[in-house]
PDB file of C-alpha atoms in Angstrom:
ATOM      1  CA  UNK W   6     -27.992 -22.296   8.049  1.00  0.00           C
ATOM      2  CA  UNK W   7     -24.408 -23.272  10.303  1.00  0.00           C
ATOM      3  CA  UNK W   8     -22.034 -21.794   8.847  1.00  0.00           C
ATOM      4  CA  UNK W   9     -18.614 -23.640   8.673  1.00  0.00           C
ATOM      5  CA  UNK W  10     -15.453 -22.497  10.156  1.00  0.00           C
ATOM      6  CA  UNK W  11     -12.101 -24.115   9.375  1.00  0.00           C
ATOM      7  CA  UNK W  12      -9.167 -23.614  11.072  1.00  0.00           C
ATOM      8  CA  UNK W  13      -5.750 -22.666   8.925  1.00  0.00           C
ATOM      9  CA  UNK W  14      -2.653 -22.730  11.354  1.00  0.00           C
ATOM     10  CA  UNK W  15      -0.701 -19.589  11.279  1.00  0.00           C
ATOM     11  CA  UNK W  16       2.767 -20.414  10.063  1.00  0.00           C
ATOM     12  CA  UNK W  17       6.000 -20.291  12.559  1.00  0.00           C
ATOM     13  CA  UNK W  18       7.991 -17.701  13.156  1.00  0.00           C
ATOM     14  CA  UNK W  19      12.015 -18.351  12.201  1.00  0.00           C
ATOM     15  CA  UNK W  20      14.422 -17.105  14.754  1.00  0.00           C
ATOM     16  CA  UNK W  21      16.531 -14.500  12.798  1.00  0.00           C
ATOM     17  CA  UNK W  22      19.998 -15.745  13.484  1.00  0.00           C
ATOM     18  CA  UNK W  23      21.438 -14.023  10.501  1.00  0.00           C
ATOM     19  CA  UNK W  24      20.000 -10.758  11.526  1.00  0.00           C
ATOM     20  CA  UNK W  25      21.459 -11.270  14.629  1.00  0.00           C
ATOM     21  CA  UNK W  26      25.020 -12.457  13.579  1.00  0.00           C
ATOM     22  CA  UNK W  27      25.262  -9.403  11.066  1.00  0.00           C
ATOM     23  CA  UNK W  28      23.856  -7.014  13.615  1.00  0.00           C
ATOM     24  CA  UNK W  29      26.594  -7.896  16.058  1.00  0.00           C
ATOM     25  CA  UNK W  30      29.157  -7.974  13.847  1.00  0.00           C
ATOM     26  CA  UNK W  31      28.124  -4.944  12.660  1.00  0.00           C
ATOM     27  CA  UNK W  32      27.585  -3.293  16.213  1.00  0.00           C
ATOM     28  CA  UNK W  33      31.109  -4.536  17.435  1.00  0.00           C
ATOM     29  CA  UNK W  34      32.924  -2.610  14.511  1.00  0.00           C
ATOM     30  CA  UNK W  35      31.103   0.525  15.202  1.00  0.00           C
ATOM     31  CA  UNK W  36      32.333   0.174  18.199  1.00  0.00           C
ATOM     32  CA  UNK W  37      35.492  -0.153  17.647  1.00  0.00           C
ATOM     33  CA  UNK W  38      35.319   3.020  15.311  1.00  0.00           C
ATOM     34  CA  UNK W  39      34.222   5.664  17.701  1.00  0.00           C
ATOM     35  CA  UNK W  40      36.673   3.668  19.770  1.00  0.00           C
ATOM     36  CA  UNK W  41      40.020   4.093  17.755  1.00  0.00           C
ATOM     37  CA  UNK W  42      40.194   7.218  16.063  1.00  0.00           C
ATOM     38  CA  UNK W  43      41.018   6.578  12.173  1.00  0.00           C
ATOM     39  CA  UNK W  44      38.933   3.633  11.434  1.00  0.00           C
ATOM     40  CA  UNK W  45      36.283   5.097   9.699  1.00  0.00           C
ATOM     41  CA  UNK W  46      39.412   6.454   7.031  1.00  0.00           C
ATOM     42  CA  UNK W  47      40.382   2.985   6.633  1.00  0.00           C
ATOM     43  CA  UNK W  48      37.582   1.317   6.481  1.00  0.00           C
ATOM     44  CA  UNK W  49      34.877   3.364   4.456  1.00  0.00           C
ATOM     45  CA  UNK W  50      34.368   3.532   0.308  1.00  0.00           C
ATOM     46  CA  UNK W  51      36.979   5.786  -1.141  1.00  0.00           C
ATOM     47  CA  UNK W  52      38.313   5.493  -4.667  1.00  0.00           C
ATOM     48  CA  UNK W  53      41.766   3.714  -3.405  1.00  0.00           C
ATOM     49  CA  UNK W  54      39.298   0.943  -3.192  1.00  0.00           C
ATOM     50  CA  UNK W  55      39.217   0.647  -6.542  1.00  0.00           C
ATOM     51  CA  UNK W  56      43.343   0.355  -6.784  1.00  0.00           C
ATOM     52  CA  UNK W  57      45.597  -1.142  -4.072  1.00  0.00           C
ATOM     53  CA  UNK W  58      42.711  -1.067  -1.178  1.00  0.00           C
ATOM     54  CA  UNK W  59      40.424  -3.379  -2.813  1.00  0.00           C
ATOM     55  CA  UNK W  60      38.888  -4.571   0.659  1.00  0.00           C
ATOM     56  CA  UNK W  61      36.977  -1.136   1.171  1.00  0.00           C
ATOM     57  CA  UNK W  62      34.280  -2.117  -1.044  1.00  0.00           C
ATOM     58  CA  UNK W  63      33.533  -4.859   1.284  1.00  0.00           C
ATOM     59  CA  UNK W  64      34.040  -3.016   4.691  1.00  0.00           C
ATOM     60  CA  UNK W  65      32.337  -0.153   3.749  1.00  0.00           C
ATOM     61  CA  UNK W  66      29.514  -2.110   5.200  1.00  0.00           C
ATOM     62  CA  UNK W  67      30.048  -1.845   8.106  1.00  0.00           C
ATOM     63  CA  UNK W  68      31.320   1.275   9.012  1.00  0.00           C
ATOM     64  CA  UNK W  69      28.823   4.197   9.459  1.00  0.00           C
ATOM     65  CA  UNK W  70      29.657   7.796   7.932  1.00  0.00           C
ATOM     66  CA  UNK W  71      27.082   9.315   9.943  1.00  0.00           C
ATOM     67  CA  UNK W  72      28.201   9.701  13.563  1.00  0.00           C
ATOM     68  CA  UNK W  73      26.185   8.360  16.046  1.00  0.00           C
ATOM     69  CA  UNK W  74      22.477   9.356  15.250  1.00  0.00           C
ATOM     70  CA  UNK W  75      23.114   7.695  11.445  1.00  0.00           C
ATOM     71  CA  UNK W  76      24.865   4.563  13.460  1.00  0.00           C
ATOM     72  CA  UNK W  77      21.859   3.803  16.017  1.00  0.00           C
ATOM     73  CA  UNK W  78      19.361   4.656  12.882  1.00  0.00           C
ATOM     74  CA  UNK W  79      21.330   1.954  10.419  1.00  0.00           C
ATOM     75  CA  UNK W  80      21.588  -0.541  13.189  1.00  0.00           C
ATOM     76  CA  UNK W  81      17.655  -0.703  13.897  1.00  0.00           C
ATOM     77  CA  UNK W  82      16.425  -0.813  10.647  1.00  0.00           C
ATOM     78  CA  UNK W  83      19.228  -3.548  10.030  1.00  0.00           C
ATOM     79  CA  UNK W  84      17.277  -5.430  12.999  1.00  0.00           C
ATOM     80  CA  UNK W  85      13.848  -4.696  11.988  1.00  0.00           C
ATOM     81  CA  UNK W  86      13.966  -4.864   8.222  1.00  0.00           C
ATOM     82  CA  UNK W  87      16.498  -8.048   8.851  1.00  0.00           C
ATOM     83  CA  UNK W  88      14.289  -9.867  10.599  1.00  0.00           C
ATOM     84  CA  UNK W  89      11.184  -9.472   8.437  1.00  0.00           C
ATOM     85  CA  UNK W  90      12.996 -10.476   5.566  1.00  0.00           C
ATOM     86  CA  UNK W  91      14.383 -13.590   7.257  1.00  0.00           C
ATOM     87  CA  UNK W  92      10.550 -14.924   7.353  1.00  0.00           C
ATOM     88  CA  UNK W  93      10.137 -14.845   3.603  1.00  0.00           C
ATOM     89  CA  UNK W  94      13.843 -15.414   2.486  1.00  0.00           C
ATOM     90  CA  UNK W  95      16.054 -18.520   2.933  1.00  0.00           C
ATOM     91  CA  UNK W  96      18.882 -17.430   4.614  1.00  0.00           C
ATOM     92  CA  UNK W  97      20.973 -17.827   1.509  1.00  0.00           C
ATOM     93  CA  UNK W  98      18.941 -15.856   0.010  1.00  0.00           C
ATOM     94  CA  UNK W  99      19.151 -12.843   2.312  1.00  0.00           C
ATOM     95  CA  UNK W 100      22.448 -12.667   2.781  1.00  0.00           C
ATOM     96  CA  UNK W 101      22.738 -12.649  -1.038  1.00  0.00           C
ATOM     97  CA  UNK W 102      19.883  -9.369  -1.072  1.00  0.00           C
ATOM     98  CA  UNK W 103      22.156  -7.945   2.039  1.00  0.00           C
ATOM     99  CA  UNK W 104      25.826  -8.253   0.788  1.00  0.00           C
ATOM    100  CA  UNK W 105      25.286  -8.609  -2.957  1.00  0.00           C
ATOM    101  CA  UNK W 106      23.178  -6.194  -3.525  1.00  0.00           C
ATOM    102  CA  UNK W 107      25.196  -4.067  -1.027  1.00  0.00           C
ATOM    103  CA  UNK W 108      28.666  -4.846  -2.742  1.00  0.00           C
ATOM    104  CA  UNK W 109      26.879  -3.963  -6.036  1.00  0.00           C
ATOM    105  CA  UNK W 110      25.679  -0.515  -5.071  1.00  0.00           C
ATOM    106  CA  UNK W 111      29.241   0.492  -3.325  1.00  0.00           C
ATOM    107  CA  UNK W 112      30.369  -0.138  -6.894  1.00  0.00           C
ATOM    108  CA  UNK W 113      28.229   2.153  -8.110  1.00  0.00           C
ATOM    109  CA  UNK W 114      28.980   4.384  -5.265  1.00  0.00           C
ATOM    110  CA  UNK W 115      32.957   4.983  -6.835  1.00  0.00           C
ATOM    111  CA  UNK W 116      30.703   7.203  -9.404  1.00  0.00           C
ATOM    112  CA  UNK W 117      28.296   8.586  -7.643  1.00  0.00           C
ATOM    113  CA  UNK W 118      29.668   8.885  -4.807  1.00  0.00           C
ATOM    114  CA  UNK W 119      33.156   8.337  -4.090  1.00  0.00           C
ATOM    115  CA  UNK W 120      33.212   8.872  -0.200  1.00  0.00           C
ATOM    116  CA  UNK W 121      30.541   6.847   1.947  1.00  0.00           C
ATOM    117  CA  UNK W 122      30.166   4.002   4.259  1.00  0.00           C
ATOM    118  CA  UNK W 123      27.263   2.485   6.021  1.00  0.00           C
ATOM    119  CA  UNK W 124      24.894  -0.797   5.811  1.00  0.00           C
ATOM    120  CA  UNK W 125      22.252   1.276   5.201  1.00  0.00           C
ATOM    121  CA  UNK W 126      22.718   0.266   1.018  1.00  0.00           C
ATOM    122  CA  UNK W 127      22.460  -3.313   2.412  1.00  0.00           C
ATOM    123  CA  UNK W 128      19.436  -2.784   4.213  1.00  0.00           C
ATOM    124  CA  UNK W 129      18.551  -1.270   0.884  1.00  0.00           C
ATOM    125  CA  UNK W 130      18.575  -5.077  -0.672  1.00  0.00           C
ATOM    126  CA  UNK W 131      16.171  -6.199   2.027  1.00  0.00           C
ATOM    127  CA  UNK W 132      13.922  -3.938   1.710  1.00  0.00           C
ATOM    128  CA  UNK W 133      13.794  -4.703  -2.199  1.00  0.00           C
ATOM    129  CA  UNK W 134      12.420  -8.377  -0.665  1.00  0.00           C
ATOM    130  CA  UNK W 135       9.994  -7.196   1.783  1.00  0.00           C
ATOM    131  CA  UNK W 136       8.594  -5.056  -0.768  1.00  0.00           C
ATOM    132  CA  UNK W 137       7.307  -8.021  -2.688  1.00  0.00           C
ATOM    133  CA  UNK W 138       6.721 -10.130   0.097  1.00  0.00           C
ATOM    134  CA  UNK W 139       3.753  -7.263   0.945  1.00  0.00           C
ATOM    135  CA  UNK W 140       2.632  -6.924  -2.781  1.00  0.00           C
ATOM    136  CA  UNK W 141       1.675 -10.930  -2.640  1.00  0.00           C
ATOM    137  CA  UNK W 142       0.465 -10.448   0.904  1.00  0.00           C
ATOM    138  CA  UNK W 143       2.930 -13.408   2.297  1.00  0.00           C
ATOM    139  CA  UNK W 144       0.907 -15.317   4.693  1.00  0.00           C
ATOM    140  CA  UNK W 145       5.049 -15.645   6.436  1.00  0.00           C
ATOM    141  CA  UNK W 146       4.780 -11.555   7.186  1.00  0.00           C
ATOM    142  CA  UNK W 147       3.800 -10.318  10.464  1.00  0.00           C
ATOM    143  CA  UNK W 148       0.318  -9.621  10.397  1.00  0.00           C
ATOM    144  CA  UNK W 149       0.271  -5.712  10.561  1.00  0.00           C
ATOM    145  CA  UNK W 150       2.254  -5.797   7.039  1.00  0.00           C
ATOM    146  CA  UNK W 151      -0.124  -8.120   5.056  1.00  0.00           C
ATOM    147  CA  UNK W 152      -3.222  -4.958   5.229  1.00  0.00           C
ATOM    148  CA  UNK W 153      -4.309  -3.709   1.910  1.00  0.00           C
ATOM    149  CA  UNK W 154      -3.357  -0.345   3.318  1.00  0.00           C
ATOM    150  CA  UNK W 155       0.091  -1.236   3.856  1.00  0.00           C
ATOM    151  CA  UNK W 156      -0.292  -3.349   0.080  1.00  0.00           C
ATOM    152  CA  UNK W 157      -0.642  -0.076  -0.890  1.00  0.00           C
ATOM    153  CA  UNK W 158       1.783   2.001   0.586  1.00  0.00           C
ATOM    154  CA  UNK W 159       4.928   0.229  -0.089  1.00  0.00           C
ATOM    155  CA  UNK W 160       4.325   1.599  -3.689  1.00  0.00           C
ATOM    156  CA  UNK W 161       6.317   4.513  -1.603  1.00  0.00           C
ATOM    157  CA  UNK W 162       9.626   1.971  -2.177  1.00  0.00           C
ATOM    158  CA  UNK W 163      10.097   2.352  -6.130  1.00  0.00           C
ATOM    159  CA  UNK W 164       8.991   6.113  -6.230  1.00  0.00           C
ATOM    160  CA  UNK W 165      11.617   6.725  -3.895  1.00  0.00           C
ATOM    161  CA  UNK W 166      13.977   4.581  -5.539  1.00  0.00           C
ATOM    162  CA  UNK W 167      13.546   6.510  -8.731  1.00  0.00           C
ATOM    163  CA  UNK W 168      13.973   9.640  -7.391  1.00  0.00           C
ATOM    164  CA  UNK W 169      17.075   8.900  -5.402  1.00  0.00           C
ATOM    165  CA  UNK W 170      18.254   7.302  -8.474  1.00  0.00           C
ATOM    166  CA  UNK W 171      17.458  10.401 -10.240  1.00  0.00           C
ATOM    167  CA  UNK W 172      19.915  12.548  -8.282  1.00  0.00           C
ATOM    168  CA  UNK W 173      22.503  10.115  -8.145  1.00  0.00           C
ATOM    169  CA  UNK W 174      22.128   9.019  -4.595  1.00  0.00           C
ATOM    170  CA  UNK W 175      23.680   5.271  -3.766  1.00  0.00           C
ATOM    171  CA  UNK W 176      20.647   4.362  -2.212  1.00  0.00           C
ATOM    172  CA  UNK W 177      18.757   4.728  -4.879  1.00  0.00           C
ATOM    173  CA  UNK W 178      20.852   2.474  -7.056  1.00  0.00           C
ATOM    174  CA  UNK W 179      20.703  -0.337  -3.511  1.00  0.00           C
ATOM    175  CA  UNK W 180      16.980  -0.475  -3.526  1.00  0.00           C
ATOM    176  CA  UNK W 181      16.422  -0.620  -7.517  1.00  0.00           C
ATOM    177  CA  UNK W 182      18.702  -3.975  -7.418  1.00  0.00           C
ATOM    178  CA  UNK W 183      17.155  -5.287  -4.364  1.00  0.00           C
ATOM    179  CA  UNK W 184      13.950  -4.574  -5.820  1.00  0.00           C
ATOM    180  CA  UNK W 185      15.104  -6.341  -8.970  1.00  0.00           C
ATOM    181  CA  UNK W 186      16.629  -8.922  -6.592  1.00  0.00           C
ATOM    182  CA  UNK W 187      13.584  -9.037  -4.399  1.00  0.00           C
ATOM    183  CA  UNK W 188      11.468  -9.961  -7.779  1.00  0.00           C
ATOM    184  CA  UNK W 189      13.433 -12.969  -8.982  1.00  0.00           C
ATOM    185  CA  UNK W 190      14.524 -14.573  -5.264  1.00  0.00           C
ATOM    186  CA  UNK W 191      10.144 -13.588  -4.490  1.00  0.00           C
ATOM    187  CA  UNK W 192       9.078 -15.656  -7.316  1.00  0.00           C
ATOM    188  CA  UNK W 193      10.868 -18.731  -5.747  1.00  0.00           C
ATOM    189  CA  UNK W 194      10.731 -17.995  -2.484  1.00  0.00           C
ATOM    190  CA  UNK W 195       7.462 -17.214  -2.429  1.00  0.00           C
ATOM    191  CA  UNK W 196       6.056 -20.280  -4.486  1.00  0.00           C
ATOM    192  CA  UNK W 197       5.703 -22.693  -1.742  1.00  0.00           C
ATOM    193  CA  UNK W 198       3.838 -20.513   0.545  1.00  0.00           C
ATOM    194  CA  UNK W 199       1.357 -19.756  -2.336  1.00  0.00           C
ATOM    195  CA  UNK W 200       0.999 -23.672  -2.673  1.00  0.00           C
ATOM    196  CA  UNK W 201       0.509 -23.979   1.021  1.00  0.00           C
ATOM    197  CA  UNK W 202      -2.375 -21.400   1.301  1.00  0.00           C
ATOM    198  CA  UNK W 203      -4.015 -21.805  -2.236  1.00  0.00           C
ATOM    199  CA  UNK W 204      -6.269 -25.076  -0.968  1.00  0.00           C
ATOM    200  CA  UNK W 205      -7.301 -22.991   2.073  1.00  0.00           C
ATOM    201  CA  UNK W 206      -8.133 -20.080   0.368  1.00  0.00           C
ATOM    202  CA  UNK W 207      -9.909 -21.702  -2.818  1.00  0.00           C
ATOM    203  CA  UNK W 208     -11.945 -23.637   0.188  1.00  0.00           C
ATOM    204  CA  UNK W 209     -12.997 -20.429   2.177  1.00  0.00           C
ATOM    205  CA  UNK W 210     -14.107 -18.809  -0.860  1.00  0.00           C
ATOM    206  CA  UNK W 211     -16.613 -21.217  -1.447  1.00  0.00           C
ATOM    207  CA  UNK W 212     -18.225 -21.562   1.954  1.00  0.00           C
ATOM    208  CA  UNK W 213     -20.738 -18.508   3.408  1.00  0.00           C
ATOM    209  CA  UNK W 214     -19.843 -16.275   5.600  1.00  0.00           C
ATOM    210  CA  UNK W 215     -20.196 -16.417   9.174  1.00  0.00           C
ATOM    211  CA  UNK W 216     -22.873 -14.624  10.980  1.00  0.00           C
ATOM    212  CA  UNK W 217     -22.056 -11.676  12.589  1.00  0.00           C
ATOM    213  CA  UNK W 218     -23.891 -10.910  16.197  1.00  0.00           C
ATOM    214  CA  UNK W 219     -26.742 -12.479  17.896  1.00  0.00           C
ATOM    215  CA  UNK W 220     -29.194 -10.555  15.714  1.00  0.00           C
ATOM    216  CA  UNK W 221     -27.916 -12.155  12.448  1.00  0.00           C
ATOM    217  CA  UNK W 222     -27.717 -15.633  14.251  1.00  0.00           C
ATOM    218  CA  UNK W 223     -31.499 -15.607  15.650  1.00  0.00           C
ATOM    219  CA  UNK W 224     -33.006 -14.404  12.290  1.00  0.00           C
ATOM    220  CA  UNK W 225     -31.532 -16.917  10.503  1.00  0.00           C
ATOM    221  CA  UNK W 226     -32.161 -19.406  13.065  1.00  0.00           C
ATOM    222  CA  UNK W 227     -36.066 -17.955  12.558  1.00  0.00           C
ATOM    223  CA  UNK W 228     -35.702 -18.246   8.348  1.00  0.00           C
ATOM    224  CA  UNK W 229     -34.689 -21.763   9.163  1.00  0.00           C
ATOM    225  CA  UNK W 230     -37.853 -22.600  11.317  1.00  0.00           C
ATOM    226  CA  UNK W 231     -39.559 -21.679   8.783  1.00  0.00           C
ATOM    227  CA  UNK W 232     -38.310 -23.448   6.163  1.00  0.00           C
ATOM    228  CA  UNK W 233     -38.708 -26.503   8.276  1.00  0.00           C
ATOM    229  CA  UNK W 234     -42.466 -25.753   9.265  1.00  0.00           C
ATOM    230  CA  UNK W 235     -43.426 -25.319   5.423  1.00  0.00           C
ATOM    231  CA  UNK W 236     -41.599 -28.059   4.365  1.00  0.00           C
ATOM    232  CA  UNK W 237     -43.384 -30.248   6.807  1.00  0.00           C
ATOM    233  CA  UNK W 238     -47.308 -28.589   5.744  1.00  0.00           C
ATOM    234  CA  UNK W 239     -45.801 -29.411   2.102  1.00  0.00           C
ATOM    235  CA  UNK W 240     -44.870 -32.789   2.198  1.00  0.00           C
ATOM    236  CA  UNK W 241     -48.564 -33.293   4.590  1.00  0.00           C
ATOM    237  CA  UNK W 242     -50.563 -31.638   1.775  1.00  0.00           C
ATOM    238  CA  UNK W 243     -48.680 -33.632  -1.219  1.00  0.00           C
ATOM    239  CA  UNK W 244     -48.919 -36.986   1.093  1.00  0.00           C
ATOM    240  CA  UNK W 245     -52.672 -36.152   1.712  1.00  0.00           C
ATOM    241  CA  UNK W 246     -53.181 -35.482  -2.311  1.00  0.00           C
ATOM    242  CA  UNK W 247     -51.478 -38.922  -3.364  1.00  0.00           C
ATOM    243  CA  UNK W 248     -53.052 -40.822  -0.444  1.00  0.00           C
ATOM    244  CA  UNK W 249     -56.802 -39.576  -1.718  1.00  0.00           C
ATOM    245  CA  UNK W 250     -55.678 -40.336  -5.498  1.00  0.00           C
ATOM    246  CA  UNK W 251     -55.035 -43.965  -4.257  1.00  0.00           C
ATOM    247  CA  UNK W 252     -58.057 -44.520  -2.534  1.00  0.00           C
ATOM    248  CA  UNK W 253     -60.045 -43.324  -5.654  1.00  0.00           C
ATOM    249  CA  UNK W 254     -58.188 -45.575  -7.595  1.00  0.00           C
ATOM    250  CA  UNK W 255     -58.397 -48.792  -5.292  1.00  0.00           C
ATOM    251  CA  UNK W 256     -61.920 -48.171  -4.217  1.00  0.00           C
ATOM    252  CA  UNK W 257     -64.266 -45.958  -7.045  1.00  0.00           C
ATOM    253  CA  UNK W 258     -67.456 -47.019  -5.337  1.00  0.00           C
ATOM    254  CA  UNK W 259     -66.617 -45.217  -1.908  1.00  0.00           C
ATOM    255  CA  UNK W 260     -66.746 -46.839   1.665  1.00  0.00           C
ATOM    256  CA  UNK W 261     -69.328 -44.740   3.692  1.00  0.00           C
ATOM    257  CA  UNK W 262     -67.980 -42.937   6.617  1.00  0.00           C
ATOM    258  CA  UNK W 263     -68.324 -40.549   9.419  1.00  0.00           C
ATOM    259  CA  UNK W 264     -71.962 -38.542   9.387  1.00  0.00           C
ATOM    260  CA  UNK W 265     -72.845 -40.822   5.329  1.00  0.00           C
ATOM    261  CA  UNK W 266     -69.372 -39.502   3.526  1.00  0.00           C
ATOM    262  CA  UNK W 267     -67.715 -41.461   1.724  1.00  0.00           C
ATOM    263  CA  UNK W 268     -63.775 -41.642   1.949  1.00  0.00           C
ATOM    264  CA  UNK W 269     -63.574 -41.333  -1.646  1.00  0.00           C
ATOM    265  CA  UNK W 270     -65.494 -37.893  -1.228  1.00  0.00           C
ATOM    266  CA  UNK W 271     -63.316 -36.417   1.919  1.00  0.00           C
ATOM    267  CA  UNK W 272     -59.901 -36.996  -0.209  1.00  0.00           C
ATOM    268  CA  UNK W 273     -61.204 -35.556  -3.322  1.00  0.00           C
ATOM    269  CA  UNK W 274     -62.153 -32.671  -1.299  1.00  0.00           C
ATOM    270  CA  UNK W 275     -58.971 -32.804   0.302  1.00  0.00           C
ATOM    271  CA  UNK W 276     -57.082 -32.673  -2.607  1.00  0.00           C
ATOM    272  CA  UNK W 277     -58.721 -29.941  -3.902  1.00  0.00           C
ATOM    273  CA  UNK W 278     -58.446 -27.957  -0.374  1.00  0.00           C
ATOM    274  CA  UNK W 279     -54.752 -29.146  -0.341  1.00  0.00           C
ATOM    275  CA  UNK W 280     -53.784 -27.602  -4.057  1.00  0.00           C
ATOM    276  CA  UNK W 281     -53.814 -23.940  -3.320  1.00  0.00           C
ATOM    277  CA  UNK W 282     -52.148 -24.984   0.233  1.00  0.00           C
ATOM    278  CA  UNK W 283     -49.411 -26.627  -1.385  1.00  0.00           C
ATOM    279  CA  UNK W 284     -49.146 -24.162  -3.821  1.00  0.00           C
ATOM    280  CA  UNK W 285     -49.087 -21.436  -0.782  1.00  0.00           C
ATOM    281  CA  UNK W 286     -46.511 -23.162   0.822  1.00  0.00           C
ATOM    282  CA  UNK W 287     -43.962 -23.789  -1.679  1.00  0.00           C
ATOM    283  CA  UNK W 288     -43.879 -20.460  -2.429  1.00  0.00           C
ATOM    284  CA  UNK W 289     -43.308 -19.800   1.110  1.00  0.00           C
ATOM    285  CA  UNK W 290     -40.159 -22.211   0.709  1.00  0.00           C
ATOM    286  CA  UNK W 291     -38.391 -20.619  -1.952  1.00  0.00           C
ATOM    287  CA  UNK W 292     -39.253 -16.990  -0.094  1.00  0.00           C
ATOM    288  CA  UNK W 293     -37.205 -18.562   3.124  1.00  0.00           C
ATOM    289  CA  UNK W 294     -34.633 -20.169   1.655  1.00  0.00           C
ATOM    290  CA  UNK W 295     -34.283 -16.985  -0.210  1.00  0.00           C
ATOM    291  CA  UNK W 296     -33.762 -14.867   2.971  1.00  0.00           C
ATOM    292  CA  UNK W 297     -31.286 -18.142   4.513  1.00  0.00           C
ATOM    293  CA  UNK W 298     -29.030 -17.614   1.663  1.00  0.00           C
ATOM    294  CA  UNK W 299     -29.264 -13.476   1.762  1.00  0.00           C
ATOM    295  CA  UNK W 300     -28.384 -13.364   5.039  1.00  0.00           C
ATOM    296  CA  UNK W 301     -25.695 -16.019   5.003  1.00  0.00           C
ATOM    297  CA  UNK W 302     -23.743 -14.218   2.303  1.00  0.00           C
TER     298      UNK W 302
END
């Protein structure tokens, strides 16, 4: 048995041109705070923003409160995590998971903690995204996220946003709304890929498996010979057995033949010879087709 292989094109890759405008943007005003001494006091999530200085909630963003190890370490995971989640989001969508959800925890930052900045909270909301996007195992991901093992392991995303929670840390509060987030944007989002791959994978269920290794193709190439072989001595014995019937029918008296037998004789005999054959060899079917369909599964 050929097994049959179908082709499903991978999907395209989006260039990541939010990630990339936020990640400059971002870049260029941590540069310009190590630069000028005094913007990170300006700039970062204090509880004037709450008064008079209502535009800390929103730069708070992009300022980083933790020099320049915490600055290098916010601006990767911005470009990594970013540009994951631009695959499975629409771009409206992600910069509603980065700034929304960001502007929503530095709200609850005023109570938890009054003095912060960073985009790491924002990167939060992404990661609330990806985290479904690798439950559903989003054909859109990069391959090395759609494992089972990996499946598996983001589980790691609500512990640890329950236990942040638990001690009052801001990022705690940024990845339980982008994980809330992340489940209602997911749900649309991630609709028409599951159209787009639910033929292909309903039609690949139902086909066998293909043979693994030139052992497995040669035996069932072999099982197949087989089948063929019997088939033939079946359909020769049954042809035989209905050919002899029809000659006893058309001609009862018998037209003599080689050394004084008659015709009539040699078929009867030959259907009687041919009955245990036939019998042999259709059991011999069903045993091959048997070992086709074991070894194509």
């Amino acid at each position: 048995m050929t097994a049959i292989s179908v082709g499903v094109a991978a999907p395209s890759r989006r260039l990541p041109a939010v990630t990339g405008a936020v990640f400059g943007v971002t870049a260029l005003v941590n540069l310009f705070q190590f630069a000028v001494p005094g913007t990170l006091g300006l700039l970062r999530r204090s509880p004037e923003g709450l008064h008079e200085q209502w535009w800390r909630t929103f730069t708070s963003l992009f300022v980083q409160d933790g020099g320049a190890a915490g600055t290098v370490f916010n601006l990767l995971a911005l470009a990594v995590v970013g540009a994951v989640a631009e695959q499975v989001l629409s771009r409206r969508a992600w910069l509603l998971h980065y700034f929304g959800v960001g502007v929503a925890a530095e709200l609850v930052g005023y109570a938890w903690q009054p003095f912060g900045g960073g985009n790491s909270i924002a990167v939060c909301g992404l990661v609330g995204a990806v985290f479904w996007a690798i439950r559903r195992l989003d054909g859109r991901l990069p391959r090395p996220l759609t494992t089972r093992w990996n499946r598996g392991l983001a589980l790691a995303v609500p512990v640890g946003a329950v236990a942040l929670a638990a001690v009052r840390d801001v990022h705690g509060a940024a990845l339980l709304m982008g994980l809330a987030t992340g489940l209602i944007s997911g749900s649309a989002t991630g609709a028409e890929s599951d159209r787009a791959s639910a033929v292909p994978g309903r039609l690949l269920a139902r086909m066998p498996a293909r043979p693994r290794g030139r052992e497995a193709a040669a035996a069932d190439c072999r099982a197949s010979s087989r089948v063929s072989r019997a088939c033939y001595r079946v359909f020769s014995a049954y042809s035989l057995a209905a050919t002899a019937r029809a000659t006893r029918t058309i001609s009862p008296a018998g037209v003599v033949g080689y050394e004084g037998r008659s015709r009539v004789q040699r078929s009867s005999r030959a259907n009687q010879s041919t009955g245990l054959g036939a019998r042999r060899d259709a059991r011999a079917v069903s045993s091959a087709v048997n070992q086709v369909f074991q070894r194509s599964r």
